[in-house]
Structures are given as structure tokens and as C-alpha cells.
Short mmCIF file of C-alpha atoms and ligand atoms in Angstrom, two decimals:
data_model
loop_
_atom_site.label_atom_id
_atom_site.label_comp_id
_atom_site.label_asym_id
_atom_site.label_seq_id
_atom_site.Cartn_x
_atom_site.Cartn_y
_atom_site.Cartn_z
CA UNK A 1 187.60 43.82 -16.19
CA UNK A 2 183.74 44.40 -15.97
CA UNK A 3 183.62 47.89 -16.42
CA UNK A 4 184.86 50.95 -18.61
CA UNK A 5 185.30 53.87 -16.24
CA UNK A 6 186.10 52.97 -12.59
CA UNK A 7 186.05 55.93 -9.89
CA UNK A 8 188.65 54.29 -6.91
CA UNK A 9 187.86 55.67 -3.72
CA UNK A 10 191.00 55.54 -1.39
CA UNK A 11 190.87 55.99 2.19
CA UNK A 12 193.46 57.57 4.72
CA UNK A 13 194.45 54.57 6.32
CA UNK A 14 195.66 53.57 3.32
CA UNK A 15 197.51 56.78 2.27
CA UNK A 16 198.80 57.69 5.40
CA UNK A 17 198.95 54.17 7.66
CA UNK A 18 200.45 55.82 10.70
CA UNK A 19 199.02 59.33 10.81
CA UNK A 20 202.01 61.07 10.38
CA UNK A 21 203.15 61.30 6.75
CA UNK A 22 202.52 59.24 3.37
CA UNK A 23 203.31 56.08 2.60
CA UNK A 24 204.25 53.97 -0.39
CA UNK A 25 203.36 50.49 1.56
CA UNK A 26 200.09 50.03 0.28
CA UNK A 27 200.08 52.64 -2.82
CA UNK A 28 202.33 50.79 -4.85
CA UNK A 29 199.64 47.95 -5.64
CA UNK A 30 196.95 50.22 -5.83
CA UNK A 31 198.96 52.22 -8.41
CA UNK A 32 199.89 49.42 -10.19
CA UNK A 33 195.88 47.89 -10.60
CA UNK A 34 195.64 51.42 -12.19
CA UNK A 35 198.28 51.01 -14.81
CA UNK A 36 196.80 47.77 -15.68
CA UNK A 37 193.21 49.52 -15.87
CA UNK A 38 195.31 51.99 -18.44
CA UNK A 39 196.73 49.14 -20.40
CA UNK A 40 193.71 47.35 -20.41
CA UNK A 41 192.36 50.59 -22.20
CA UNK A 42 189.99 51.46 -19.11
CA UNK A 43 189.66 55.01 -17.79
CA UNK A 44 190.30 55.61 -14.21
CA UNK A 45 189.62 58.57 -11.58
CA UNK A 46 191.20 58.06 -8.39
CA UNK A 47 189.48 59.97 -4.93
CA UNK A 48 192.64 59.94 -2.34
CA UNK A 49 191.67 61.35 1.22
CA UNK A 50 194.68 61.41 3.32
CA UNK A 51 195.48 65.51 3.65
CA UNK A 52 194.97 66.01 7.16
CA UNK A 53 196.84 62.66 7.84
CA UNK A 54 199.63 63.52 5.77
CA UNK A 55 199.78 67.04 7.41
CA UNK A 56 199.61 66.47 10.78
CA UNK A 57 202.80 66.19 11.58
CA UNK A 58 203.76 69.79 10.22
CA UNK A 59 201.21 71.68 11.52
CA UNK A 60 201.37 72.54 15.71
CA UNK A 61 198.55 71.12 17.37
CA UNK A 62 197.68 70.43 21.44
CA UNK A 63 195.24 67.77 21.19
CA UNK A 64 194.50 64.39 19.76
CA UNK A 65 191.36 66.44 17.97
CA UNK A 66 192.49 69.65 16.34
CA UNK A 67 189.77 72.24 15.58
CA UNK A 68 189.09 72.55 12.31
CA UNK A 69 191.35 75.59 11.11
CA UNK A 70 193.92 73.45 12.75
CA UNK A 71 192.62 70.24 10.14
CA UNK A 72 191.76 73.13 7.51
CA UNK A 73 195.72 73.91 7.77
CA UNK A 74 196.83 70.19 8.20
CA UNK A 75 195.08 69.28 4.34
CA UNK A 76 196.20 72.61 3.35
CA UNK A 77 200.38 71.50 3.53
CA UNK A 78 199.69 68.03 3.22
CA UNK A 79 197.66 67.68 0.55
CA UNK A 80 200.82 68.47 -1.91
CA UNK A 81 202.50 65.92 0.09
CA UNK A 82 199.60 63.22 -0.62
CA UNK A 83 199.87 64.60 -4.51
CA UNK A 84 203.48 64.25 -4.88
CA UNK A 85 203.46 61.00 -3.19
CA UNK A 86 200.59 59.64 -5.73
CA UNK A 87 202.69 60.90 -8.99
CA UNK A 88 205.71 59.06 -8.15
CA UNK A 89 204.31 55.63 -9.11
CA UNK A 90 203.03 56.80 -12.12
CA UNK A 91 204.53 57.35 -15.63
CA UNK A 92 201.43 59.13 -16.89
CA UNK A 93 200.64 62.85 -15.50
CA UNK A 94 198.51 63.17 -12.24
CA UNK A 95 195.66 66.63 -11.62
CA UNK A 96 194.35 67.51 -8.75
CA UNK A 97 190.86 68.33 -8.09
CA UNK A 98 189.46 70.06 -5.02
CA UNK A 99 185.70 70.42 -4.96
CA UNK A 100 182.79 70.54 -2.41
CA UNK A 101 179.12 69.87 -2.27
CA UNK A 102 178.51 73.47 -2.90
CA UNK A 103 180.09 72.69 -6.50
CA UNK A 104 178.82 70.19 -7.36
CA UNK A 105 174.92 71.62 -6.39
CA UNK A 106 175.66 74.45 -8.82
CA UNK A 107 174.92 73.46 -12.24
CA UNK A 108 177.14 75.48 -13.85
CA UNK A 109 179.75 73.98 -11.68
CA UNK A 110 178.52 70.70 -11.96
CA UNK A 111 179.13 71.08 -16.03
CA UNK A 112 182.43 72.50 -15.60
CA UNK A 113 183.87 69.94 -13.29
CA UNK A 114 182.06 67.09 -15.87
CA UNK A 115 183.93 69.01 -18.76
CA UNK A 116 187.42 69.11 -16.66
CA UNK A 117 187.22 65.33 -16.09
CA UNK A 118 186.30 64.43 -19.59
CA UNK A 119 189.24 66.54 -20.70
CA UNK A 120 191.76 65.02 -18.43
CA UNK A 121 190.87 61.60 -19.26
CA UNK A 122 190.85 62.08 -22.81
CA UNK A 123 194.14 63.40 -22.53
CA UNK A 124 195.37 60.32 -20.39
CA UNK A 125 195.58 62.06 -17.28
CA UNK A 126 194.52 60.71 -14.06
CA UNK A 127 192.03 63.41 -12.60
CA UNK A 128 192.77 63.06 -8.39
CA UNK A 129 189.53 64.34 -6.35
CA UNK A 130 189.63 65.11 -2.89
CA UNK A 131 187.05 67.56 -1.02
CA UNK A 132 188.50 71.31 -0.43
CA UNK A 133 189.14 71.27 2.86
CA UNK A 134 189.80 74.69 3.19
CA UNK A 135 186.47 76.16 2.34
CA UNK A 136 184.33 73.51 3.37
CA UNK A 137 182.60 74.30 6.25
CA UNK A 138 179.17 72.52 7.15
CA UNK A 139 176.71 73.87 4.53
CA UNK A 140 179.49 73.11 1.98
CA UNK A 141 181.14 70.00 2.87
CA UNK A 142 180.05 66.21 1.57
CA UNK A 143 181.54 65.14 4.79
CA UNK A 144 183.46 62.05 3.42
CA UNK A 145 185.33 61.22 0.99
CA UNK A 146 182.96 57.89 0.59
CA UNK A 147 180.18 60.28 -0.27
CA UNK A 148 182.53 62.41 -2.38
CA UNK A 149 183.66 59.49 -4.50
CA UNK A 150 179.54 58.47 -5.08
CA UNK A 151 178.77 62.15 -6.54
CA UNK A 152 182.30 62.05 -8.55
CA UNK A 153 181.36 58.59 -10.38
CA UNK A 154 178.02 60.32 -10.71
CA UNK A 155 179.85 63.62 -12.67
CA UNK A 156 182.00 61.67 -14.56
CA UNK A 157 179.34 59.14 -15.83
CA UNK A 158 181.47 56.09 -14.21
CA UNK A 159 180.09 52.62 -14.62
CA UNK A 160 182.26 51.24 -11.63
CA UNK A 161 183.16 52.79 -7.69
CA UNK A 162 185.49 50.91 -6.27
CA UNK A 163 186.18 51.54 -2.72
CA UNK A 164 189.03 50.57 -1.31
CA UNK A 165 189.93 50.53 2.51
CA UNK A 166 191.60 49.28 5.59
CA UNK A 167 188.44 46.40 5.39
CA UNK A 168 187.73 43.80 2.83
CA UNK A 169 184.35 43.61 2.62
CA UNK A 170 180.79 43.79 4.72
CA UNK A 171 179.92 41.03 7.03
CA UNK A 172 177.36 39.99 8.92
CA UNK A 173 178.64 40.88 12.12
CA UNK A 174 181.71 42.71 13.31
CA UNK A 175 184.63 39.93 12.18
CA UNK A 176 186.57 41.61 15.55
CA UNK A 177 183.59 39.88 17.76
CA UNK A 178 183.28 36.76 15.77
CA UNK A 179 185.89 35.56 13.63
CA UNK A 180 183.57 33.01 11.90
CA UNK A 181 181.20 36.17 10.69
CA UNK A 182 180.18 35.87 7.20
CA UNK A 183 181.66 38.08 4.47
CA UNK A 184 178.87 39.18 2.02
CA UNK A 185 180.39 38.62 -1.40
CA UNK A 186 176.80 40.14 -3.34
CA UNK A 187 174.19 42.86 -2.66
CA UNK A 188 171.02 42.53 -4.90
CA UNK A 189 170.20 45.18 -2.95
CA UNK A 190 171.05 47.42 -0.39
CA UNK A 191 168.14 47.62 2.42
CA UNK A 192 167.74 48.32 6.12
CA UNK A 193 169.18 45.42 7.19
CA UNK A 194 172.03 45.86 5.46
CA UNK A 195 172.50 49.20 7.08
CA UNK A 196 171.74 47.73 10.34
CA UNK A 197 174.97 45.33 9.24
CA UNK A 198 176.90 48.01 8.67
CA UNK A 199 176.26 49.96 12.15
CA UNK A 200 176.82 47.02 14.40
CA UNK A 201 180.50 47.79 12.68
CA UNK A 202 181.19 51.61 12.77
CA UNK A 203 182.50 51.81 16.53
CA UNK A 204 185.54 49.57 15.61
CA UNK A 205 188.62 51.17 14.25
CA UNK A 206 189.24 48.32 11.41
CA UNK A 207 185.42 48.53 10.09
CA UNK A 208 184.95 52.47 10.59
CA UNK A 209 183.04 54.27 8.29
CA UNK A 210 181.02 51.47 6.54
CA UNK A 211 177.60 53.41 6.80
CA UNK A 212 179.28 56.22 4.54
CA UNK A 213 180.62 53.33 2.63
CA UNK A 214 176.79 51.42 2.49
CA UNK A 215 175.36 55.50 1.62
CA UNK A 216 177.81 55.86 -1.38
CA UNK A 217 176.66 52.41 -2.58
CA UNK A 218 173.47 52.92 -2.50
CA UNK A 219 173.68 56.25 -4.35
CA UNK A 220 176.07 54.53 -6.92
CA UNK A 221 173.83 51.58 -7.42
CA UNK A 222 170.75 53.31 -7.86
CA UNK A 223 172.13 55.26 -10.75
CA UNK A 224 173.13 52.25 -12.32
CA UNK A 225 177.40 52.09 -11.42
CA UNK A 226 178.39 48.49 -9.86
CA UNK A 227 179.72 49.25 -6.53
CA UNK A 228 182.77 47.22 -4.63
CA UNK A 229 184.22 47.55 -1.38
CA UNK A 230 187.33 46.08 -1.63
CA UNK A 231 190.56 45.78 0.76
CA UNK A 232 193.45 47.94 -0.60
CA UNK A 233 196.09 46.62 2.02
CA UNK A 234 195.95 43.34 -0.08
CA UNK A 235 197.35 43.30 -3.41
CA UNK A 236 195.96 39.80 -4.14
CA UNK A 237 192.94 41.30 -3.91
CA UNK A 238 193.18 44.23 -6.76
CA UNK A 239 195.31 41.46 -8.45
CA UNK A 240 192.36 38.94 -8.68
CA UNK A 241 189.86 41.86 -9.42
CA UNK A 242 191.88 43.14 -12.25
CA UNK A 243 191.21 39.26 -13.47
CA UNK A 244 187.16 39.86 -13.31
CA UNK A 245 187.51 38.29 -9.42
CA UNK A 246 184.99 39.67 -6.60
CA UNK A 247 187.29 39.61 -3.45
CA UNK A 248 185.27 42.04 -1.58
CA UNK A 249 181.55 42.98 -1.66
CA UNK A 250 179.94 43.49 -4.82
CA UNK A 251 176.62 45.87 -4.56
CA UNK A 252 175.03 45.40 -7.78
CA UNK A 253 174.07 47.95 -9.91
CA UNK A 254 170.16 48.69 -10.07
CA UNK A 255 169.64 49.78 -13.81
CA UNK A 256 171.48 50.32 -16.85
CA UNK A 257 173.40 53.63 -16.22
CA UNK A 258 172.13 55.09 -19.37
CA UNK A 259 168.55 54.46 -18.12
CA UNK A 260 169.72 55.82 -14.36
CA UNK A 261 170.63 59.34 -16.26
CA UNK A 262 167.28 59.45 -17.72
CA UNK A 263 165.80 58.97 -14.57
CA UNK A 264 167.87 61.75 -12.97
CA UNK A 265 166.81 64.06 -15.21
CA UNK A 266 163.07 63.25 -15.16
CA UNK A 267 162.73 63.16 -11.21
CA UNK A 268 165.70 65.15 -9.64
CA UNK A 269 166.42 67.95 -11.95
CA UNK A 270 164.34 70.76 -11.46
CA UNK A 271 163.51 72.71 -14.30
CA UNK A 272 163.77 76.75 -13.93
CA UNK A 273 162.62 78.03 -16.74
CA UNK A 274 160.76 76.87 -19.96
CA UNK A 275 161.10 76.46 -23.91
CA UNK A 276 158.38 77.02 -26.51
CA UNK A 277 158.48 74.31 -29.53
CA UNK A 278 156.79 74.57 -32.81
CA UNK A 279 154.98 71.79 -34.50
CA UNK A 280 158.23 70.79 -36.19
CA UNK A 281 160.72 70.95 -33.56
CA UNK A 282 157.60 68.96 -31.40
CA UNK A 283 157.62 66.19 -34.14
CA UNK A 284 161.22 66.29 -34.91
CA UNK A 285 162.36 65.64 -30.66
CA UNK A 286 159.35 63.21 -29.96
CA UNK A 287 159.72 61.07 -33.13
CA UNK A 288 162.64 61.62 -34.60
CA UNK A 289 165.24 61.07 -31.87
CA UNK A 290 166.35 64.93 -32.83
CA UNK A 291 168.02 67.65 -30.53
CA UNK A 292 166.48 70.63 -29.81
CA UNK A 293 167.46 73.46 -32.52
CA UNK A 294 167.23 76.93 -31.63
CA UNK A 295 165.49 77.33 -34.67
CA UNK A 296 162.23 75.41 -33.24
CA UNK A 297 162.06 77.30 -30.24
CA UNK A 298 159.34 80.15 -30.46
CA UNK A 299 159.62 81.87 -27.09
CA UNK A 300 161.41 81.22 -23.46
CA UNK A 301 160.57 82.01 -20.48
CA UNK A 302 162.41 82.14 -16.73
CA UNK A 303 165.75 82.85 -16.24
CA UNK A 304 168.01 80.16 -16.15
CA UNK A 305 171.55 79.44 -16.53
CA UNK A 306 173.60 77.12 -18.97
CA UNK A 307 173.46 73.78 -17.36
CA UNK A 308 170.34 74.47 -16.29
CA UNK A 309 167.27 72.10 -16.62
CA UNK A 310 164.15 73.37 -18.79
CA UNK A 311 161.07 72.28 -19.89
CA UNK A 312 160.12 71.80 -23.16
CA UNK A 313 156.28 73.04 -24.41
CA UNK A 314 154.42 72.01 -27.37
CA UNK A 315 153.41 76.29 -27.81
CA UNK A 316 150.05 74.73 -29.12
CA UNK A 317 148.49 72.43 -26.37
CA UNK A 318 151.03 74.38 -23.45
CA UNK A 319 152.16 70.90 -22.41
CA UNK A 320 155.19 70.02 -21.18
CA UNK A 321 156.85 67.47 -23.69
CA UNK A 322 160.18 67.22 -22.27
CA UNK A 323 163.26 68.24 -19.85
CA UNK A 324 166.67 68.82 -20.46
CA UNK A 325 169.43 70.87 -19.75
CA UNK A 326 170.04 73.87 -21.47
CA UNK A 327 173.18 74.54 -23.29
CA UNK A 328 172.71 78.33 -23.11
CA UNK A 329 171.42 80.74 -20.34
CA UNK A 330 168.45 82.62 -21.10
CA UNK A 331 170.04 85.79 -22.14
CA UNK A 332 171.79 84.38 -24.80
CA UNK A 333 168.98 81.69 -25.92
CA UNK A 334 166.37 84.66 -25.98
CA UNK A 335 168.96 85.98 -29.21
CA UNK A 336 169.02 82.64 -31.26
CA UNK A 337 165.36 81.48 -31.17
CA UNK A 338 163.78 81.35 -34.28
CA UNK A 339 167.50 80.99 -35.99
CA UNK A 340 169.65 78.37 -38.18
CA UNK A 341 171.87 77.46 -36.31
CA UNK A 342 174.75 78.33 -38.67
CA UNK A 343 173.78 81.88 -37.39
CA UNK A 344 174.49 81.47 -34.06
CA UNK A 345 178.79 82.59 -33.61
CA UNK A 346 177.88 85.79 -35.56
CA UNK A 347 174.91 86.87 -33.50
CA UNK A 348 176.51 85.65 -29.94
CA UNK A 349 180.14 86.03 -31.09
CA UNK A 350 180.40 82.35 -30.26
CA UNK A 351 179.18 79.01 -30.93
CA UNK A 352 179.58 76.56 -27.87
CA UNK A 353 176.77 74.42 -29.50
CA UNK A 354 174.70 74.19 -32.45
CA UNK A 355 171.97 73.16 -30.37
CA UNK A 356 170.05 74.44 -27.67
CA UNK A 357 169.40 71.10 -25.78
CA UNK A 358 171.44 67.93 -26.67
CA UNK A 359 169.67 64.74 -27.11
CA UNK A 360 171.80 62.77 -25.00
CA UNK A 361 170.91 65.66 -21.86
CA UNK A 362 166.98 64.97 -22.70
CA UNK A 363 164.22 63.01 -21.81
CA UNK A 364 160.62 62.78 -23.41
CA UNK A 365 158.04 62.54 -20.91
CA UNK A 366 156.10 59.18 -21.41
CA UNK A 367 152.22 61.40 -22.04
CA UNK A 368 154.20 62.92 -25.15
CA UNK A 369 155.07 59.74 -26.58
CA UNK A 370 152.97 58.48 -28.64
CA UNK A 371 151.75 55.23 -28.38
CA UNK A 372 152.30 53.67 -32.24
CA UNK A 373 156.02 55.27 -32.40
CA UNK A 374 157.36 54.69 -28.95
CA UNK A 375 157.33 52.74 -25.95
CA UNK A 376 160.00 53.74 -23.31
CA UNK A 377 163.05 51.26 -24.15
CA UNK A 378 162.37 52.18 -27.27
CA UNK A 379 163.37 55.90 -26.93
CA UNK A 380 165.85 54.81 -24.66
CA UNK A 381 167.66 52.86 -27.65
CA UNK A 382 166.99 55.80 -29.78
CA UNK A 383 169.03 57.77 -27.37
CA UNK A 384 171.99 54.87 -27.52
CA UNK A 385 172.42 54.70 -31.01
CA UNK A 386 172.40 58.49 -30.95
CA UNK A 387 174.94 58.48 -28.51
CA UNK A 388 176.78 56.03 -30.38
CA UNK A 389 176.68 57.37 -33.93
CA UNK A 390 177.15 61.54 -33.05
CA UNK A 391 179.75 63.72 -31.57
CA UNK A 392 178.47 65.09 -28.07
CA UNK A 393 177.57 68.57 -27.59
CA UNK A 394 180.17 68.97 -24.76
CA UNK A 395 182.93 67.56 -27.36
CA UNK A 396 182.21 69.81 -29.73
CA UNK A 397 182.33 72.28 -27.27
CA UNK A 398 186.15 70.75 -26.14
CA UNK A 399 187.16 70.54 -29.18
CA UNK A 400 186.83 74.38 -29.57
CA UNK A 401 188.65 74.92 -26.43
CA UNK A 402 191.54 72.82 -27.15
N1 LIG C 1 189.36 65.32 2.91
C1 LIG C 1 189.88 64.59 4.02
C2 LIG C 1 191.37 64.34 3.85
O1 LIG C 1 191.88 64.37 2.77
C3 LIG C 1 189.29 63.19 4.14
C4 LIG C 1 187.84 63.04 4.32
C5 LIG C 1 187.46 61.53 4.37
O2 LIG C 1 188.30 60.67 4.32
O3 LIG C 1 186.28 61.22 4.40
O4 LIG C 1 192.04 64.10 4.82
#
């Protein structure tokens, strides 16, 4: 198997085939590609939709579409029907996750469903996502579970999204209309044709939903996790892809994930509030792979939350150097500047971190590189081989907690 971490998107059709309750038919091989992930020493995060299918039938309703307090209500009771149905083919523990878009757009969120994850899987529990129906109105919802998975393999630093469905693959044209149509086995890359591809397909029942599926591709591949749309009614399938065999459509990673999180920092974080280096902390995080002390940080400025992204100043020239997010908020950087960082449990009363921004949660900007030390990769294989050889901040801070 190609990958390390897989997130496994699973659709209702396959949870809940007729609508009206769960089903075992085609969970059984899914949960049995998992346990060979598990042997295979792989770590897996499954995203089931399937609530308001496997509620419907206990919740009174008039019409063919419910309103959505009637749906709300639905995933509400069947959701512990969908969960109870998932444990029962596995040995190993199950956990249940219920987020929206509103949590995952908070940072502080964002960090604390990233910490959850890391937890569970370390622990050899299989973390279940689905989106919380309940409080998810417009403003709040991803709106599919396709979507959902994307931003979950994005949290949880996945390498692989696997989606499986009620279709095997894209093709060309709808395979209804034209049996002959061609099944794309590879994506270099996914562009508007593709898309176009994808919507000649969305009106028919067995190839619904493959723009959501195309969207959560293309925000998959583009941060560097290999993306497959796979058919989870067939068993042969999983069965030859747990072998290293491409049975569906395989939408090819753009970058190196490692690179992809550099990028995210760099271009989509923004930054709301600012650190102040000295000339040592300067030298020490642009040349010498290091991560930001408290100790080198003269002054802050803004108000910003743990989690939060920050730029980093060289106090001298006022330039920004480089972003990264913030293992404390403000209030509680603003007492540790200036200290060793041995200091820090007795003046907060606790030590979360002995830094103030990790190494592996930074990025240099490319004018503070200079020219004879660095060149991009190279900073980039700094950051590996720091990543490699040192405990993470957030382990540390696990660690603690467990
Ligand atoms: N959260 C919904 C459910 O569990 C599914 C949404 C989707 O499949 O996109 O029924």
C-alpha cells in the first residue's frame, strides 16, 4: 500500500443501500480493507455519511424531502445507529467525531480536532467523522461529506483520500448513456474539462455527486494527498488496492505534502498579530533550522490566539522573516518573552510548549534566506530531518495530557 495515513470517505449508498436502515452488505469489505490497512501498520480515519439514511425510518415525515429539522432529527437517532453498525466489524475501538466548517475555520478548533485525531490514532482507535448535522445550518455546514473528508485528510496530515461510492471511477461520459465510455484510470491533473466530465454525470442517480467528488480531489491533490475514487460495492476492488492496484481513478497528488503544508502556511494563513526577534533568535530560525524560543522574542504585538498564525520580525530592519503558528495566545506570550524557557510552568502555571513557534508549524520567507546558506528545498529538508529527528510540539503537549 502506497500510502501511510489514508482518510476513507464513505458514502450513504453504501451505508444505508435502501434508505431505510444500515446495512452490513457492503461494510463488511470495506471494514475488512481497514483491518488489513491496521495490520499492514497503516493509520486509517474513516468519514461515514449515512445518518439521515439510517434515520429515516424512525423519524415521522410527509414527504419524499423532509425539511431540515425533520433531516436535523433523522441524523440525530440514526447516527448511533450508523456508529453501532460500524463497531460491530471491528475488534479495535471506534470514536465518533461530529464537526462543521465553522470548526474547522476556527483555529483553535482546528488544533484541537488535529490533537483529538492524533490521539486516537496513536492509541489505535479509528477516529469516525461525519458533519454535525444538528447545528449545521448554511453558514456552518461543508455541505458534503466529499468536501468534509478533503478538509479532514487536510487536519489530520493524511497522505491518501480514498473515496469510496456507489461508482467506480470517472469516465468520459455518463457509462448509463454509453456503455463503451472510457474509465479514467489517472489524473495528472484535475482541470475544466475534467469538471465538465464530471457534470455531464451528476443528474444520474449511479454517478451523483462527482463534482463534490472532483472539488475534494482537487483540494486533496493540491496539498499534496493522492486522491482515489474507488467503488466500495466491489470488494475486488479494495482487495486489489490493498495489493498497490488502481481499480478506480487515481488523481495524483501535486507536491510533496510536506512542501503543500509549507505552502499553506505561506499563502492561506493569515497572520493576526506579530513577533519581535533579536539578532540571535533571527540567526538561530533562518540558519539554523531552530524553533522560535520565547527567549528571542523582544516584543509582540496584536492579539491573537493559540493556533493562531504570526509573523515573525527581525526588531532591527522591521521585516517580516517568517510565519507560523503560535503555540500561545498573546496574553500569555506577552509573560514569557525575554525568558528561558525552563521558566515558563512557574510563571504561566503551565508548560504546553517550550517553544513559542514550532519549527515544523514555520516557514522562512524566501527574501530572509540568504542566498550562500539556503535555497528553498534546502530549508525544506532542514525541516524533514527536523521532523524526523525531534519530538513535536503537539506530542509533547499529549504527552502531558495523557
Ligand atoms: N451528514 C450527512 C449524513 O450523514 C451526509 C452528507 C453527505 O453525504 O454529503 O447523512
Amino acid at each position: 500500500m502506497n500510502f501511510q495515513r489514508v482518510v476513507i470517505k464513505v458514502g450513504s449508498a453504501l451505508v444505508a443501500p435502501d434508505k431505510q436502515g444500515c446495512s452490513g452488505q457492503y461494510l463488511l469489505s470495506i471494514a475488512r480493507f481497514i483491518t488489513q490497512c491496521h495490520q499492514a501498520g497503516k493509520e486509517v480515519i474513516l468519514v461515514s455519511s449515512g445518518s439521515v439514511a439510517a434515520g429515516r425510518a424512525l423519524i415521522r415525515h410527509g414527504s419524499p424531502n423532509p425539511s431540515i429539522p425533520t433531516k436535523q432529527a433523522m441524523a440525530a437517532v440514526g447516527q448511533m445507529k450508523m456508529m453501532a453498525n460500524w463497531q460491530r466489524f471491528f475488534d479495535v475501538p471506534c470514536s465518533q467525531l461530529l464537526i462543521t466548517h465553522g470548526d474547522l475555520k476556527d483555529r483553535q478548533r482546528y488544533i484541537n480536532i488535529k490533537n483529538t485525531i492524533r490521539i486516537l490514532l496513536a492509541n489505535g482507535v479509528i477516529p469516525i467523522v461525519n458533519e454535525n448535522d444538528t447545528v449545521a445550518t448554511e453558514e456552518l455546514k461543508v455541505g458534503d461529506n466529499d468536501n468534509l473528508a478533503a478538509q479532514v485528510a487536510l487536519v489530520s496530515e493524511a497522505d491518501c483520500l480514498l473515496i469510496l461510492s456507489d461508482v467506480d471511477g470517472l469516465y468520459r461520459e455518463n457509462p448509463k448513456d454509453n456503455p463503451n465510455a472510457e474509465k479514467l484510470t489517472d489524473v495528472a491533473q484535475i482541470t475544466s474539462a475534467i469538471y465538465q466530465m464530471a457534470s455531464g454525470t451528476s443528474n444520474h442517480i449511479a454517478t451523483g455527486g462527482m463534482q463534490t467528488k472532483i472539488q475534494a480531489a482537487e483540494k486533496a491533490t493540491e496539498n499534496g494527498i493522492a486522491t482515489y475514487i474507488l467503488s466500495g460495492e466491489d470488494a475486488q476492488a479494495l482487495e486489489q488496492f490493498a495489493q498497490g492496484v488502481n481499480a478506480g481513478t487515481h488523481f495524483h497528488a501535486q507536491q510533496a505534502p510536506f512542501k503543500a503544508k509549507k505552502h499553506w502556511l505561506k499563502h492561506t494563513l493569515k497572520s493576526t498579530g506579530r513577533v519581535l526577534l533579536d539578532a540571535g533568535a533571527i540567526k538561530a530560525v533562518t540558519q539554523k533550522g531552530a524553533s522560535l524560543l520565547p527567549s528571542g522574542i523582544t516584543s509582540i504585538d496584536g492579539r491573537f490566539a493559540a493556533g493562531d498564525s504570526i509573523d515573525i520580525i527581525d526588531v532591527t530592519s522591521q521585516s517580516v522573516i517568517a510565519k507560523g503558528i503560535s503555540q500561545y495566545s498573546y496574553r500569555d506570550l506577552a509573560k514569557i518573552i525575554g525568558q528561558n524557557s525552563n521558566q515558563i510552568a512557574t510563571i504561566l502555571g503551565y508548560c504546553p510548549s517550550k517553544v513559542a513557534v514550532h519549527r515544523d508549524d514555520m516557514v522562512i520567507l524566501q527574501s530572509a534566506i540568504n542566498s550562500e546558506i539556503n535555497t528553498d528545498s534546502e530549508t525544506d529538508s532542514k525541516t524533514v530531518t527536523t521532523a524526523k529527528t525531534t519530538t513535536p510540539v503537539v506530542n509533547q503537549i499529549s504527552r502531558k495530557e495523557e
